[in-house]
XYZ file of C-alpha atoms in Angstrom:
782
model
C 4.777 -10.206 12.689
C 2.153 -12.005 10.682
C -0.417 -9.295 10.002
C -2.794 -11.284 7.804
C -5.688 -11.410 10.262
C -5.384 -7.768 11.286
C -7.046 -6.509 8.106
C -10.283 -8.416 8.602
C -10.460 -7.514 12.292
C -10.204 -3.790 11.785
C -12.320 -3.487 8.666
C -15.460 -2.413 10.495
C -18.921 -1.061 9.930
C -20.698 2.159 10.829
C -22.590 3.278 13.917
C -26.216 2.233 14.333
C -28.809 2.768 17.043
C -29.749 -0.122 19.301
C -31.975 -0.384 22.288
C -31.041 -3.738 23.770
C -28.033 -5.814 24.669
C -28.207 -7.607 21.328
C -28.285 -5.036 18.479
C -31.559 -4.945 16.574
C -29.955 -4.732 13.144
C -32.321 -6.717 10.983
C -34.810 -4.050 9.952
C -32.960 -0.781 9.518
C -35.119 1.871 7.876
C -33.438 3.818 5.075
C -34.141 7.162 3.563
C -34.140 7.974 -0.136
C -30.367 8.176 -0.165
C -29.913 4.707 1.323
C -28.821 6.062 4.701
C -30.072 4.820 8.064
C -33.220 6.678 9.087
C -32.605 6.505 12.834
C -33.343 9.325 15.201
C -29.977 11.062 15.296
C -28.448 14.031 17.046
C -25.986 16.092 15.038
C -22.456 15.806 16.343
C -20.745 19.207 16.550
C -17.790 19.664 14.265
C -18.469 16.794 11.874
C -22.034 17.154 10.738
C -22.515 13.481 11.614
C -24.632 11.865 14.241
C -24.061 10.422 17.655
C -26.232 7.519 18.687
C -28.535 7.303 21.685
C -28.849 3.955 23.499
C -32.075 3.563 25.519
C -31.357 2.425 29.031
C -27.781 3.689 29.088
C -27.206 6.986 30.854
C -25.108 9.574 29.029
C -23.247 9.941 32.315
C -21.717 6.497 31.696
C -19.610 7.173 28.579
C -17.639 3.925 28.828
C -20.860 1.934 28.691
C -21.764 3.941 25.599
C -18.365 3.110 24.108
C -18.978 -0.580 24.742
C -22.168 -0.471 22.708
C -20.666 1.834 20.095
C -17.729 -0.509 19.641
C -20.051 -3.489 19.235
C -22.124 -1.621 16.657
C -19.096 -0.525 14.654
C -17.493 -3.945 14.880
C -20.572 -5.883 13.881
C -21.471 -3.636 10.979
C -24.705 -1.845 10.221
C -26.768 -0.284 7.483
C -27.874 -3.580 5.938
C -31.029 -5.680 5.931
C -30.156 -9.061 7.392
C -33.067 -10.675 5.542
C -31.842 -9.521 2.119
C -29.113 -11.049 -0.016
C -26.199 -11.323 0.126
C -26.383 -10.616 3.855
C -28.801 -13.439 4.597
C -26.496 -16.048 3.085
C -23.340 -14.637 4.606
C -24.855 -14.336 8.057
C -26.218 -17.850 7.852
C -22.766 -19.059 6.838
C -21.228 -17.289 9.828
C -23.821 -18.913 12.072
C -23.126 -22.355 10.668
C -19.410 -21.915 11.169
C -19.936 -20.691 14.726
C -22.200 -23.641 15.475
C -19.537 -25.975 14.185
C -16.941 -24.351 16.448
C -19.323 -24.567 19.403
C -20.089 -28.229 18.850
C -16.454 -29.172 18.299
C -15.083 -27.318 21.313
C -13.558 -29.778 23.769
C -11.583 -27.903 26.439
C -8.474 -29.795 27.519
C -5.204 -28.911 29.186
C -3.492 -28.470 25.833
C -6.243 -27.148 23.581
C -9.747 -25.798 23.164
C -10.325 -27.697 19.945
C -8.794 -30.979 18.835
C -6.114 -30.318 16.266
C -5.365 -26.786 17.538
C -2.765 -27.344 20.264
C -1.890 -24.378 22.448
C -0.719 -21.679 22.205
C -2.528 -21.360 18.817
C -2.750 -17.619 19.413
C -4.274 -16.806 16.060
C -6.639 -19.644 15.164
C -8.087 -20.293 18.620
C -8.824 -16.672 19.475
C -10.213 -16.040 15.984
C -12.706 -18.874 16.453
C -13.872 -17.399 19.749
C -14.356 -14.044 18.092
C -16.280 -15.574 15.163
C -18.613 -17.278 17.627
C -19.133 -13.997 19.473
C -19.970 -12.253 16.203
C -22.581 -14.902 15.431
C -24.122 -14.158 18.816
C -24.183 -10.388 18.229
C -25.188 -10.221 14.575
C -28.730 -10.722 13.292
C -29.692 -13.496 10.956
C -27.065 -16.015 12.021
C -29.523 -18.423 13.606
C -27.585 -17.907 16.833
C -28.409 -14.243 17.484
C -28.682 -13.686 21.224
C -28.186 -17.400 21.930
C -27.272 -17.519 25.627
C -25.762 -21.005 25.331
C -23.429 -19.843 22.554
C -22.392 -16.795 24.591
C -21.746 -19.000 27.624
C -19.591 -21.272 25.469
C -17.574 -18.278 24.259
C -17.151 -17.040 27.823
C -15.973 -20.465 28.968
C -13.587 -20.665 26.042
C -12.104 -17.232 26.772
C -11.545 -18.128 30.398
C -10.113 -21.565 29.582
C -7.667 -20.007 27.150
C -6.821 -17.280 29.638
C -6.050 -19.801 32.356
C -3.847 -22.074 30.252
C -2.188 -19.753 27.719
C -2.941 -16.064 27.980
C -2.388 -15.772 31.702
C -0.970 -12.973 33.807
C 2.612 -13.962 34.553
C 3.002 -16.248 31.531
C 5.898 -15.743 29.147
C 5.719 -14.909 25.448
C 6.707 -17.681 23.054
C 7.375 -16.780 19.438
C 6.283 -13.598 17.727
C 5.523 -10.701 20.056
C 2.699 -9.442 17.801
C 0.408 -12.382 18.561
C 0.705 -11.811 22.321
C 0.399 -8.042 22.355
C -1.947 -7.348 19.437
C -3.491 -10.356 17.697
C -4.657 -12.485 20.639
C -5.738 -9.696 23.021
C -7.599 -7.934 20.231
C -9.620 -11.069 19.422
C -10.218 -11.975 23.055
C -11.284 -8.472 24.083
C -13.533 -8.057 21.055
C -15.224 -11.378 21.780
C -15.648 -10.348 25.415
C -17.321 -7.077 24.496
C -19.594 -8.769 21.967
C -21.020 -11.215 24.502
C -21.376 -8.546 27.216
C -22.383 -9.766 30.717
C -22.106 -13.413 29.722
C -18.441 -12.945 30.593
C -18.871 -12.453 34.324
C -17.049 -9.740 36.219
C -14.491 -12.128 37.774
C -13.689 -13.610 34.371
C -13.576 -10.163 32.742
C -11.277 -8.924 35.501
C -8.936 -11.864 35.044
C -8.818 -11.273 31.285
C -8.043 -7.614 31.913
C -5.157 -8.576 34.212
C -3.764 -10.872 31.537
C -3.907 -8.128 28.922
C -2.217 -5.734 31.346
C 0.580 -8.261 31.759
C 1.279 -8.602 28.050
C 0.396 -5.011 27.083
C 1.345 -2.854 30.079
C 0.725 0.863 29.892
C 4.460 1.496 29.632
C 4.280 -0.117 26.194
C 2.941 3.251 25.037
C 5.535 5.402 26.796
C 8.086 5.611 23.993
C 7.417 5.917 20.291
C 10.085 3.573 18.989
C 10.891 -0.077 18.313
C 7.729 -2.072 17.639
C 5.484 0.681 19.009
C 5.365 2.924 15.927
C 3.071 3.467 12.958
C 0.548 0.696 12.437
C 1.794 -1.237 15.460
C 1.189 1.789 17.688
C -2.362 2.170 16.386
C -3.057 -1.506 17.068
C -1.648 -1.230 20.575
C -3.941 1.748 21.151
C -6.915 -0.271 19.904
C -6.074 -3.037 22.389
C -5.653 -0.468 25.171
C -9.044 1.093 24.401
C -10.769 -2.295 24.388
C -9.106 -3.068 27.701
C -10.371 0.268 29.070
C -13.925 -0.461 27.956
C -13.842 -3.979 29.409
C -12.633 -2.691 32.773
C -14.556 0.626 32.771
C -11.252 2.476 33.118
C -11.498 6.110 31.884
C -7.809 6.791 32.531
C -6.803 3.898 30.292
C -9.183 5.156 27.590
C -7.510 8.552 27.780
C -4.103 6.866 27.452
C -5.226 4.953 24.360
C -6.165 8.225 22.673
C -3.209 10.332 23.776
C -0.787 7.601 22.658
C -2.041 8.032 19.092
C -0.572 11.513 18.796
C 2.940 10.476 17.699
C 1.394 8.664 14.717
C -0.035 11.819 13.149
C 2.817 14.277 12.400
C 4.871 13.982 9.230
C 8.264 12.355 9.656
C 11.542 12.787 7.793
C 12.971 9.374 8.647
C 11.795 6.039 9.977
C 8.193 4.899 10.282
C 5.207 7.027 9.387
C 3.740 9.475 6.902
C 6.010 11.666 4.756
C 5.064 14.961 3.145
C 5.585 13.566 -0.352
C 2.955 10.859 0.232
C 5.288 8.055 1.252
C 4.415 5.739 4.119
C 7.126 3.582 5.702
C 7.070 0.806 8.300
C 9.965 -1.285 9.572
C 12.169 1.783 8.979
C 13.057 0.926 5.367
C 9.955 -0.584 3.728
C 7.260 1.326 1.783
C 4.100 -0.159 3.238
C 0.801 1.476 2.251
C -0.487 -1.942 1.224
C -0.517 -3.826 4.520
C 0.726 -1.893 7.536
C -0.549 1.369 6.091
C -3.960 -0.099 5.319
C -4.111 -1.517 8.838
C -3.185 1.854 10.324
C -5.829 3.637 8.239
C -8.480 1.099 9.179
C -7.590 1.229 12.852
C -7.706 5.009 12.965
C -10.963 5.141 11.000
C -12.464 2.752 13.543
C -11.211 4.710 16.547
C -12.386 8.019 15.092
C -15.869 6.543 14.516
C -16.133 4.868 17.913
C -14.821 7.803 19.933
C -16.551 10.725 18.241
C -18.820 12.623 20.589
C -17.298 10.930 23.629
C -14.999 12.504 26.246
C -12.133 10.761 24.425
C -12.826 11.983 20.901
C -9.561 12.222 18.930
C -9.073 15.980 18.690
C -5.346 16.230 17.917
C -5.112 18.824 15.108
C -2.438 16.716 13.405
C -5.071 14.079 12.707
C -5.710 16.003 9.471
C -2.574 14.278 8.185
C -4.568 11.047 8.251
C -7.429 12.547 6.244
C -4.941 14.036 3.763
C -3.246 10.649 3.390
C -6.274 9.186 1.625
C -5.563 11.104 -1.574
C -1.884 11.801 -0.962
C -0.584 8.440 0.235
C -3.065 5.656 -0.501
C -4.946 6.602 -3.671
C -1.776 6.942 -5.791
C -0.871 3.278 -5.214
C -4.352 1.846 -5.859
C -5.044 0.979 -9.489
C -8.619 0.060 -10.354
C -9.212 -1.244 -6.851
C -5.967 -3.193 -6.427
C -3.108 -1.994 -4.242
C 0.204 -2.109 -6.093
C 2.609 -4.716 -4.779
C 5.458 -2.200 -4.732
C 4.135 -0.934 -1.364
C 3.242 -4.264 0.245
C 6.600 -5.512 1.532
C 6.803 -9.188 2.332
C 3.028 -9.677 1.895
C 3.074 -9.798 -1.908
C 3.029 -13.573 -2.273
C 0.735 -14.566 0.583
C -2.129 -15.594 -1.660
C -3.386 -15.052 -5.206
C -5.143 -11.730 -5.735
C -3.697 -10.377 -2.516
C -3.243 -6.996 -4.216
C -6.999 -6.832 -4.777
C -7.659 -7.855 -1.172
C -5.378 -5.073 0.042
C -7.046 -2.578 -2.267
C -10.418 -3.597 -0.867
C -9.115 -3.147 2.687
C -7.972 0.371 1.811
C -11.334 1.149 0.201
C -13.142 -0.127 3.293
C -11.024 2.025 5.589
C -11.539 5.099 3.387
C -15.331 4.794 3.433
C -15.364 4.341 7.204
C -12.971 7.254 7.679
C -15.345 9.327 5.578
C -17.892 9.162 8.382
C -15.718 11.506 10.456
C -14.273 13.552 7.571
C -15.536 16.804 6.099
C -18.409 16.668 3.635
C -16.091 17.640 0.769
C -13.573 14.920 1.617
C -16.289 12.331 2.057
C -17.807 13.217 -1.319
C -14.484 12.925 -3.155
C -13.612 9.652 -1.466
C -16.955 8.067 -2.231
C -16.559 8.918 -5.916
C -13.019 7.555 -5.903
C -13.983 4.243 -4.274
C -17.004 3.936 -6.549
C -14.701 4.262 -9.551
C -12.385 1.580 -8.182
C -15.283 -0.775 -7.588
C -16.752 -0.293 -11.055
C -13.425 -0.793 -12.831
C -12.323 -3.818 -10.814
C -13.746 -6.598 -12.966
C -11.111 -9.160 -12.002
C -12.038 -9.317 -8.313
C -15.263 -7.324 -7.862
C -15.264 -5.624 -4.484
C -18.840 -6.456 -3.531
C -18.511 -10.115 -4.459
C -15.192 -10.499 -2.673
C -16.195 -8.727 0.534
C -15.908 -11.202 3.384
C -18.263 -11.825 6.290
C -16.277 -9.328 8.335
C -16.925 -6.782 5.560
C -20.682 -6.420 6.041
C -20.433 -2.766 7.034
C -18.189 -2.022 4.058
C -20.500 -3.971 1.774
C -23.442 -1.847 2.938
C -21.584 1.453 2.499
C -20.261 0.465 -0.930
C -23.677 -0.733 -2.063
C -25.168 2.597 -1.004
C -22.764 4.669 -3.094
C -22.976 2.296 -6.080
C -26.762 2.700 -6.018
C -26.612 6.470 -5.521
C -26.663 8.326 -8.850
C -25.745 11.498 -6.988
C -22.266 10.029 -6.372
C -20.303 10.214 -9.645
C -17.630 7.570 -10.161
C -14.181 9.152 -10.389
C -11.829 7.971 -13.112
C -8.146 7.155 -12.854
C -6.413 10.537 -12.512
C -3.780 11.086 -15.212
C -0.412 12.317 -14.002
C 2.715 11.347 -12.119
C 3.317 10.846 -8.402
C 6.937 10.604 -7.319
C 7.243 9.296 -3.754
C 10.910 10.144 -3.433
C 11.278 9.369 0.267
C 10.217 5.781 -0.347
C 11.953 5.334 -3.741
C 8.665 4.723 -5.542
C 7.028 6.314 -8.585
C 3.544 5.917 -10.077
C 2.564 7.161 -13.544
C -0.919 7.299 -15.040
C -1.803 8.121 -18.629
C -4.895 7.402 -20.714
C -5.295 3.634 -20.953
C -2.370 2.576 -18.788
C -0.623 2.884 -15.453
C 2.918 2.067 -14.267
C 4.672 1.711 -10.928
C 8.411 1.737 -10.239
C 10.192 0.164 -7.274
C 13.773 1.134 -6.384
C 16.210 0.719 -3.490
C 18.366 3.400 -1.895
C 20.487 4.098 1.154
C 17.214 4.554 3.083
C 14.882 2.020 1.372
C 15.691 -1.691 1.279
C 15.927 -3.887 -1.809
C 13.202 -6.124 -0.381
C 11.726 -7.403 2.852
C 11.463 -10.967 4.028
C 10.407 -12.266 7.423
C 8.277 -14.968 9.046
C 9.155 -17.186 6.088
C 7.513 -14.816 3.594
C 8.846 -13.280 0.355
C 12.036 -15.319 0.456
C 12.825 -14.662 -3.215
C 11.920 -10.995 -3.535
C 15.636 -10.146 -3.768
C 15.498 -7.936 -6.869
C 12.220 -6.045 -6.457
C 14.227 -2.917 -5.595
C 16.479 -3.171 -8.649
C 14.209 -1.034 -10.797
C 11.174 -3.297 -11.090
C 8.713 -1.670 -13.488
C 5.108 -2.820 -13.071
C 2.589 -1.746 -15.702
C -1.051 -2.297 -16.467
C -2.860 -1.623 -19.743
C -6.623 -1.953 -20.181
C -7.801 -5.430 -19.264
C -4.630 -6.365 -17.363
C -5.696 -5.570 -13.800
C -4.673 -9.067 -12.676
C -1.223 -9.144 -14.327
C 0.583 -9.445 -10.977
C -2.363 -10.921 -9.059
C -2.918 -14.454 -10.305
C -0.072 -16.450 -8.687
C 2.534 -14.136 -10.210
C 4.876 -14.110 -7.232
C 4.882 -17.866 -6.756
C 5.519 -18.643 -10.417
C 7.626 -15.816 -11.892
C 11.380 -16.238 -12.346
C 12.707 -14.173 -9.395
C 15.896 -13.358 -11.335
C 13.885 -11.860 -14.207
C 11.516 -9.318 -12.742
C 10.368 -6.745 -15.326
C 12.522 -3.639 -15.659
C 15.336 -4.844 -13.416
C 19.065 -5.030 -14.110
C 20.513 -7.939 -12.140
C 23.465 -10.205 -11.668
C 22.335 -13.788 -12.254
C 24.397 -14.951 -9.291
C 22.322 -17.591 -7.464
C 20.989 -16.500 -4.086
C 19.630 -18.498 -1.150
C 16.055 -18.078 0.003
C 15.860 -15.198 2.427
C 19.229 -13.763 1.437
C 20.238 -10.658 3.349
C 18.916 -9.357 6.641
C 15.227 -9.754 7.471
C 12.572 -7.051 7.894
C 13.849 -4.835 5.081
C 17.360 -4.237 6.381
C 18.755 -4.558 2.851
C 19.599 -0.958 1.921
C 22.339 -0.417 -0.683
C 24.704 2.579 -0.432
C 23.318 4.469 -3.457
C 21.952 7.924 -2.565
C 20.941 9.271 -6.008
C 17.519 7.656 -6.215
C 14.494 9.751 -7.184
C 13.867 12.349 -9.857
C 11.779 15.321 -10.893
C 8.138 15.618 -11.949
C 5.877 18.454 -12.995
C 2.836 16.367 -12.099
C 2.286 15.155 -15.664
C 5.673 13.876 -16.821
C 8.730 12.705 -14.920
C 12.387 11.857 -15.091
C 13.339 9.207 -12.537
C 16.722 7.638 -11.859
C 18.442 5.064 -9.714
C 22.117 4.641 -8.954
C 21.828 0.895 -8.611
C 23.996 -1.250 -6.394
C 22.969 -4.844 -7.036
C 21.657 -6.936 -4.191
C 24.332 -9.267 -2.743
C 26.388 -8.470 -5.837
C 29.249 -6.370 -7.215
C 26.857 -5.012 -9.838
C 26.687 -1.258 -10.300
C 24.570 0.577 -12.868
C 22.834 3.849 -13.629
C 19.184 3.493 -14.649
C 16.756 6.158 -15.824
C 13.092 6.190 -16.785
C 11.317 9.013 -18.588
C 7.537 8.745 -18.139
C 5.519 10.213 -21.006
C 2.005 10.088 -22.515
C 2.197 6.728 -24.279
C 5.697 5.510 -23.481
C 8.403 5.013 -20.901
C 11.888 5.691 -22.254
C 14.340 3.414 -20.417
C 18.106 4.021 -20.300
C 20.899 2.088 -18.635
C 24.573 2.984 -18.448
C 27.895 1.962 -16.869
C 26.576 -1.524 -16.097
C 29.560 -3.215 -14.460
C 29.975 -6.344 -12.349
C 32.587 -8.883 -11.239
C 30.438 -11.786 -10.042
C 31.625 -14.189 -12.746
C 28.072 -14.635 -14.084
C 25.969 -12.969 -16.790
C 24.230 -9.674 -16.083
C 20.803 -9.056 -17.605
C 18.344 -6.230 -18.039
C 14.827 -7.589 -18.145
C 12.858 -5.548 -20.671
C 9.690 -7.304 -19.570
C 8.296 -10.509 -18.123
C 4.559 -10.798 -18.757
C 2.309 -13.453 -17.322
C 0.643 -14.383 -20.590
C 0.555 -16.860 -23.427
C -0.045 -14.141 -26.022
C 1.797 -14.210 -29.380
C 5.072 -12.274 -29.547
C 6.428 -10.797 -32.783
C 10.027 -9.532 -32.965
C 11.745 -7.626 -35.782
C 15.315 -6.978 -34.641
C 16.261 -5.498 -37.982
C 13.700 -2.742 -37.585
C 14.092 -2.495 -33.827
C 10.759 -3.505 -32.388
C 8.806 -6.242 -30.659
C 5.098 -6.563 -29.994
C 3.194 -8.706 -27.509
C -0.383 -9.093 -28.670
C -2.946 -7.527 -26.380
C -0.262 -6.078 -24.125
C 1.975 -3.538 -25.827
C 5.112 -2.831 -27.796
C 8.854 -2.374 -27.350
C 11.221 -0.274 -29.456
C 14.989 -0.767 -29.392
C 17.889 0.549 -31.479
C 18.040 -1.346 -34.755
C 20.155 -4.453 -34.504
C 19.862 -4.814 -30.719
C 19.743 -8.491 -29.855
C 16.615 -9.032 -27.816
C 16.514 -12.390 -26.057
C 13.084 -13.974 -25.650
C 11.665 -16.964 -23.838
C 8.228 -18.500 -23.641
C 7.769 -20.899 -20.724
C 5.338 -22.495 -18.292
C 6.300 -22.063 -14.648
C 4.879 -23.841 -11.597
C 5.171 -22.795 -7.965
C 3.543 -22.053 -4.644
C 1.646 -24.216 -2.210
C -1.184 -24.452 -4.707
C 1.308 -25.668 -7.376
C -0.124 -23.204 -9.855
C 1.195 -23.199 -13.418
C 1.294 -19.953 -15.383
C 2.547 -18.925 -18.823
C 5.249 -16.276 -19.243
C 6.813 -14.346 -22.087
C 10.183 -12.889 -21.121
C 12.249 -10.336 -23.034
C 15.734 -9.421 -21.872
C 19.106 -7.973 -22.855
C 22.205 -10.052 -22.076
C 25.132 -7.847 -21.046
C 27.475 -10.830 -20.788
C 29.656 -12.140 -17.985
C 31.288 -9.426 -15.883
C 30.343 -6.528 -18.165
C 32.250 -3.254 -18.079
C 30.239 -0.110 -18.823
C 27.464 -1.900 -20.690
C 24.277 -0.003 -21.497
C 20.829 -0.127 -23.067
C 18.102 1.999 -24.599
C 14.504 0.928 -25.173
C 10.977 2.264 -25.211
C 8.086 0.567 -23.461
C 4.733 1.255 -25.156
C 1.955 0.007 -22.828
C -1.198 -0.980 -24.684
C 0.240 -0.126 -28.108
C -1.047 -1.983 -31.165
C 1.232 -3.687 -33.654
C 0.783 -0.794 -36.098
C 1.529 1.792 -33.410
C 4.653 -0.078 -32.381
C 5.924 -0.265 -35.960
C 5.209 3.431 -36.487
C 7.136 4.460 -33.372
C 10.096 2.283 -34.393
C 10.056 3.948 -37.819
C 10.422 7.372 -36.180
C 13.811 7.232 -34.428
C 13.764 10.986 -33.841
C 10.657 10.834 -31.699
C 12.838 10.400 -28.596
C 16.435 11.597 -28.904
C 18.995 10.357 -26.407
C 21.075 13.319 -25.223
C 23.370 11.323 -22.940
C 23.636 7.817 -21.553
C 26.716 7.592 -19.355
C 27.730 7.292 -15.723
C 27.707 11.096 -15.582
C 24.399 11.967 -17.256
C 21.344 10.346 -18.798
C 18.884 12.433 -20.739
C 16.372 12.567 -23.583
C 14.556 15.113 -25.683
C 11.064 14.479 -27.069
C 10.389 17.357 -29.488
C 6.728 16.556 -30.083
C 6.009 16.945 -26.357
C 8.403 19.825 -25.750
C 10.163 17.659 -23.171
C 13.863 17.780 -22.286
C 14.833 15.724 -19.247
C 18.224 14.918 -17.772
C 19.368 13.001 -14.716
C 22.726 14.537 -13.777
C 24.676 11.935 -11.835
C 27.453 14.552 -11.737
C 27.742 18.192 -12.751
C 27.966 18.839 -16.490
C 25.880 19.419 -19.602
C 23.547 17.414 -21.845
C 21.827 18.986 -24.834
C 20.692 22.499 -23.909
C 20.823 21.814 -20.169
C 23.693 22.167 -17.702
C 23.850 21.741 -13.930
C 26.439 22.643 -11.330
C 25.858 19.529 -9.210
C 24.060 16.158 -9.250
C 20.331 16.720 -9.743
C 17.310 15.903 -11.910
C 15.952 18.455 -14.388
C 12.731 18.313 -16.394
C 11.884 21.034 -18.947
C 8.474 21.227 -20.579
C 7.681 23.754 -23.297
C 3.941 24.337 -23.283
C 3.467 25.575 -26.852
C 1.981 28.900 -25.720
C 5.263 30.730 -25.329
C 5.875 29.500 -21.775
C 7.891 26.703 -20.278
C 8.406 25.107 -16.886
C 11.700 23.947 -15.427
C 11.448 21.441 -12.601
C 14.499 20.465 -10.561
C 15.171 18.193 -7.610
C 18.003 17.042 -5.397
C 17.549 13.247 -5.141
C 20.595 12.884 -2.866
C 19.170 15.520 -0.440
C 22.627 17.064 -0.171
C 22.694 20.432 -1.992
C 23.032 23.817 -0.333
C 23.049 25.464 -3.745
C 22.352 24.467 -7.340
C 22.684 26.366 -10.608
C 20.842 25.135 -13.697
C 21.367 26.643 -17.144
C 19.043 26.235 -20.113
C 20.544 27.369 -23.395
C 17.342 28.907 -24.712
C 16.236 32.554 -25.007
C 13.971 33.469 -22.090
C 12.199 36.788 -21.677
C 11.399 36.508 -17.983
C 10.339 34.467 -14.988
C 6.565 34.252 -14.597
C 6.406 32.169 -11.441
C 9.323 31.546 -9.152
C 9.875 29.214 -6.232
C 10.661 29.960 -2.572
C 14.101 28.369 -2.993
C 14.905 30.293 -6.174
C 17.640 32.733 -5.113
C 18.633 34.082 -8.514
C 17.528 34.136 -12.151
C 19.221 35.506 -15.254
C 17.241 35.746 -18.486
C 18.097 36.739 -22.017
C 19.945 34.618 -24.576
C 19.890 31.799 -22.062
C 18.313 31.129 -18.687
C 20.288 30.608 -15.489
C 18.492 29.650 -12.300
C 20.112 29.414 -8.884
C 18.412 27.542 -6.047
C 19.170 27.590 -2.350
C 19.100 24.683 0.069
C 17.351 21.873 -1.807
C 18.706 19.357 0.718
C 15.795 20.095 3.021
C 13.157 19.317 0.390
C 13.203 15.546 0.817
C 14.008 14.965 -2.847
C 10.878 16.864 -3.840
C 10.348 18.673 -7.131
C 10.665 22.463 -7.470
C 9.135 24.200 -10.485
C 9.749 27.598 -12.104
C 7.631 28.976 -14.972
C 9.199 31.252 -17.601
C 8.212 33.240 -20.692
C 10.224 32.229 -23.731
C 12.084 34.912 -25.658
């Protein structure tokens, strides 16, 4: 299921008016706000416009869809004679001319060196040539000879490879999504140059590989992003064959994608998105799904097949609920990108750009308020992404996105949104993201429902321990920390934040496609939206290792605890405090319990803790890149029994700030660090937080069952208590806080009882149905 090419195919432009077979894009007029100044008719319900096409009767909606699809696919809103469009279009034309001149149809290939089936490369070349025909400024715009060459190539390929009755060889995705998508798009772009007999034969071939029954059941490989792609192919097939019933099927088959799910693939109420049943996947599959839906919404609006399912609001809500939390300064965090993390350097920035592109296109069919917020958000990403600037990196297939992004960057009426401070706990996908002034962190865990890692198609073969509590973090200026050949050069046994057995593992250990779930159920935590307590009952990957890990996310620190670390693998067990891709100087003072990495941040440990360090150059990947690393770790020894650790991570801290925090051991007080409970109190913040692995008490808090509890005293005589059931198993929970409380100011629907006075006792009902979500009660202190 190689999805690399899907992103560029579905990252499409906006709708523009044309009056001929070849779109007249080159001289779009713009108003003062940079928008197209075409004659437009308001589209009811969206406040947007539908486009009129001279010479095409409104009574022929499929013909309108054909032109609309071509407009959206080709991109609009730019001046083809202005830079950078002129250069990029000329480059596309030169590449297409090269493909045209080199094409040499033979029984076993269309181009020398690309033997059949070559489902990806061959069909992508045909599509690129068709784009050069349809787009302005390529030097081949409207070139009938080029279009005839594309038509001949499509038919040659259809006869010898993609033929009705032929069998699938290799990955199903190429036959049912990748190849038909490219072939159909190319066919629509060249219009009547693909004659009716040839178009009919192509349609029959697509029907063979993607029959309508493929959309009957929402399961297997027809869910989530795959389902959206299959619907895109079905719609293109309907447009090619002027089949209104098939167009209706393409739209109706989207409906299972929209509702929230509680298991398997799809959107979750807490903001999680999962594909392949056990893999958090906003970064690739999710981005593809968002882009595909944004495209379909734009193409179909105002037509008889407009997507009107009321549950489609889930998609609009996902922009800020599901995707934005995992995008940091324009880069999509690798913790939600599955096996795609190591495909190429700066892939996280590419995925972030794909999400941004989809969001701006989706904004064309969103409400005005949503569109305004999203534009400000994307503008902020673009301005802060100095490592891989979005405009510079936009590819030739990104011309529509480039035009939309340029418009909002040039529009002073669109304010750039900053990184929103706060915590997002995506419990159903075992992920957490924390933002505070000057830094951001992301946490990746594994549970009985989320795999340790995903490998497949030969990708991510050494991602074994990414679910063992990998803690990513970015301070100012470090937006490329995990971008620049990190995954091909880092030591895969020493990923930051993880506790691992050093037992050697083969490439691709464990089942493929994310089927690597451990048995641990207590994975998650509680957050009040600003701070969080997060925990993981860790069962090591392909190991006897067991441990209890907790993270307490605060304003300028993450307090990290580990307890009951036990293994019988006959090898050392390590907790990796950090592993930074840098050559920066490291200073360590074990006697005073601190370490500082210049330009990155600080670390505080109990005095006398032996912190192991290593500075090394590592080389890896196809490009044989060499990168510098500084690694800090704790050695728990061979086959440890109930080992533990305590340390503070201080992202972005100076040397002086690190020393000062180490000199104040009471700043964070450890209340418990055992296999039964882990908790801390931070008096200066009014924070008390405990992960109860079992019932019991820690400090002033007690719980009747396993749960997570976060207390925050506000300093104004009020406090909030936030609880959760990470195991999703409790019918009832009682939490006691040994503090005088005068009364409950704000309850919760699941709060069934509250006793105030010398101490507070809260009783909650069925938390099991809350998906591990947080539940907050506000009280007045006595």
